[in-house]
Amino acid sequence: MKRFLLTASLFLGLAFTLNAAEMASPNGAIKVNFELNNGVPTYSVTFRGKMMIKPSRLGYELSGAENLLDGFTLLGQETARQDETWKPVWGENSEIRNHYTELLVKLVQPSTDRYMNIRFRVYDEGVGLRYEFPQKGKLNHFVVKDERTEFAMTGDHIAWWIPGDYDTQEYEYTRSKLSEIRSLLTKAVTDNLSQTTFSTTGVQTSLMLKTADGIYMNLHEAALVNYPAMHLNLDDKQMVFTSWLTPDAQGKKGYLQTPLNSPWRTIMITDDARKVLASNLILNLNDPCALSDTSWIHPVKYVGVWWEMISGKSEWAYTHQYPTVKLGETDYIHATPSGKHGANNANVRRYIDFASANGFDAVLVEGWNIGWEDWAGNSKEHVFDFLTPYPDFDIKALNDYAHSKGVKLIMHHETSSSIMNYEKYMDRAYQLMNTYGYDAVKSGYVGNIIPRGEHHYSQIEINHYLHAIKRAADYHIMVNAHEAVRPTGLCRTYPNLIGNESARGTEYQAFGGTKPGHTAILPFTRLQGGPMDYTPGIFEMDCANGSHCNSTICGQLALYVTMYSPLQMAADFPENYEKHPDAFQFIKDVAIDWDKSIYLEAEPMEYISVARKAKGTDNWFVGGVTGKQAHRSDITFHFLDKSRKYEATIYRDGTDADYKTRPQSYKIEKLTVTAKTKLSINSVPGGGYAISLIAK
Ligand code: NOJ
Ligand code: CA
């Protein structure tokens, strides 16, 4: 590792020089200034000499102990520099450069003999800072009342935000000025859009911001381990955000024991929106891969017995005999089937056949296991056992059939947020998967966490999600967790975490619809921490339950490229793809693992175009999504190999396409392109385009 110490520690006694420290990013564009202001630790950040984060306080308010907010003395500082390249198991790029400068400031609160260090990593596109508590002096363990990290804004910026909430991120984004958040959030609560909003100026991360002079900022966190998830609360008079951690059932925010490091607080700063999307800041701030063998981890393109239930065509449950007590296996044999159970042998075989015929890796089957008659919102401790199939789901025969056709089944564990119950069955559930040859599980945490009434994003639940991922790795199982905490780059350390939901996914198109623009903001926000199981690919926009998907077919195709994920679903029914085989061809062709990604154009919530080179090939795929305004993408193919020609297939919205009334209008053209070709593509609101480029 090319890491070396620039400066050795300075020690107490040099008080004259010891109240401030500065560190510039490798190219000098970003500078962090640390200052101990009358014993109060503060920092500020500049970008090309311009203040971006005004002097902001650092520290903690504790429960039952003196705070760690002031009365500090600077003991010394260390600086370092890093420039390394690492290879992710899967990703947007096959190599990632981790290039930063580092400043560690060492503090002591002499009156209490407690030590607190602050480490800054300064990248060309942003800053990470974290607290480090060595096991030293009198600080052995403490209870956090709240973390008090401030992010002082320099103006009334534009923000793209979702309401602060301890339990869900499944919201649409609002674009507003910071000063408008209070009234808009109050309205959202009045309109009952928000469930557990904790403050009328509280928002979630990753938070996207833009200053009046066109500088983009993003606030988030990296490496959230054994610590509650961070929200941000805005003082809208001073325009200062302060960290606001998720409490536990007792209202306490964190139970910490030294030595420990907090998660990184991240501040991305750039004048180019594309650089936010291209940034690896969050991944780089996570620890390297902790798994010695990753050969069993692989990207997955899948279909599923899923949209049927979501859109109202079939059901998870086997019977309509809603029991007052949990039905056992034998009771199901005598129960009257409702005739609407989606996960039945014949239907699962139909999906296996479709997956196999079209080159998909896997079939997700939800509703395979007993318990669905009485699960949601019921807060019953023991609804699911994750082991017992319904009588019409032959787990052995279906897995054998799938494997004989080169396809795997994806396991489903809806925990109904009964986490203790899940942990009780977890090993047996993973062993069952090993027995039948499943190598991936979609887990879910719908409902209130029982029995303790914890929040989804509190420390104890954060620990559960990671425990489930680590235990799955022991069984060589890949995890895609829904309703778990939004990711913070832990997929670098545990690459068997191949997906999360943790945002408003395609399912909401079947729950009344999502406005255009949502998929043009998610890559700036939710995707900063890791891939999303967004489940795109809806071709029939009118659902059995009457809901309409606000998108065009080409808008759906674009998502396979713009919403980076090693786990991609083709969510619609086989029969809907069979009606549009020419458009479906793109979903069959598109890669899910990449050597290189180049963002061509981007503006939050308005448009994103990206070109990606399929791993280990010379083929490229380009995708572009459009928000609520029509958009013209002027594409140059400068990224292509200059010595080659490519057969391009272009999928674009029809001139009369309309996400409400003519979502299935599209045009497909084939032409030969080179690195010199220029192409303009018009996309309609809620639409988009996709291009495959196959090297000749
Ligand atoms: C919510 C998830 O987001 C969805 O994908 C799943 O089908 C249901 N829960 C049932 O587990
Ligand atoms: Ca969900």
JSON list of C-alpha atoms in Angstrom, two decimals, residues 163-166 194 196-204 231-233 244-245 247:
[
{"chain": "A", "resi": 163, "resn": "PRO", "atom": "CA", "xyz": [-38.97, 13.72, 4.66]},
{"chain": "A", "resi": 164, "resn": "GLY", "atom": "CA", "xyz": [-36.98, 12.61, 7.67]},
{"chain": "A", "resi": 165, "resn": "ASP", "atom": "CA", "xyz": [-38.41, 9.29, 8.78]},
{"chain": "A", "resi": 166, "resn": "TYR", "atom": "CA", "xyz": [-37.05, 6.60, 11.09]},
{"chain": "A", "resi": 194, "resn": "SER", "atom": "CA", "xyz": [-45.39, 11.16, 5.93]},
{"chain": "A", "resi": 196, "resn": "THR", "atom": "CA", "xyz": [-43.15, 9.16, 11.39]},
{"chain": "A", "resi": 197, "resn": "THR", "atom": "CA", "xyz": [-41.66, 12.53, 10.48]},
{"chain": "A", "resi": 198, "resn": "PHE", "atom": "CA", "xyz": [-39.67, 13.70, 13.49]},
{"chain": "A", "resi": 199, "resn": "SER", "atom": "CA", "xyz": [-39.29, 17.38, 12.66]},
{"chain": "A", "resi": 200, "resn": "THR", "atom": "CA", "xyz": [-40.80, 19.86, 10.23]},
{"chain": "A", "resi": 201, "resn": "THR", "atom": "CA", "xyz": [-37.32, 20.55, 8.90]},
{"chain": "A", "resi": 202, "resn": "GLY", "atom": "CA", "xyz": [-35.95, 16.99, 8.99]},
{"chain": "A", "resi": 203, "resn": "VAL", "atom": "CA", "xyz": [-34.77, 15.30, 5.80]},
{"chain": "A", "resi": 204, "resn": "GLN", "atom": "CA", "xyz": [-33.02, 12.06, 4.92]},
{"chain": "A", "resi": 231, "resn": "HIS", "atom": "CA", "xyz": [-30.86, 12.18, 9.25]},
{"chain": "A", "resi": 232, "resn": "LEU", "atom": "CA", "xyz": [-30.39, 15.93, 8.94]},
{"chain": "A", "resi": 233, "resn": "ASN", "atom": "CA", "xyz": [-32.35, 18.61, 10.72]},
{"chain": "A", "resi": 244, "resn": "TRP", "atom": "CA", "xyz": [-30.14, 13.74, 13.84]},
{"chain": "A", "resi": 245, "resn": "LEU", "atom": "CA", "xyz": [-29.66, 10.08, 14.65]},
{"chain": "A", "resi": 247, "resn": "PRO", "atom": "CA", "xyz": [-33.48, 6.70, 18.30]}
]
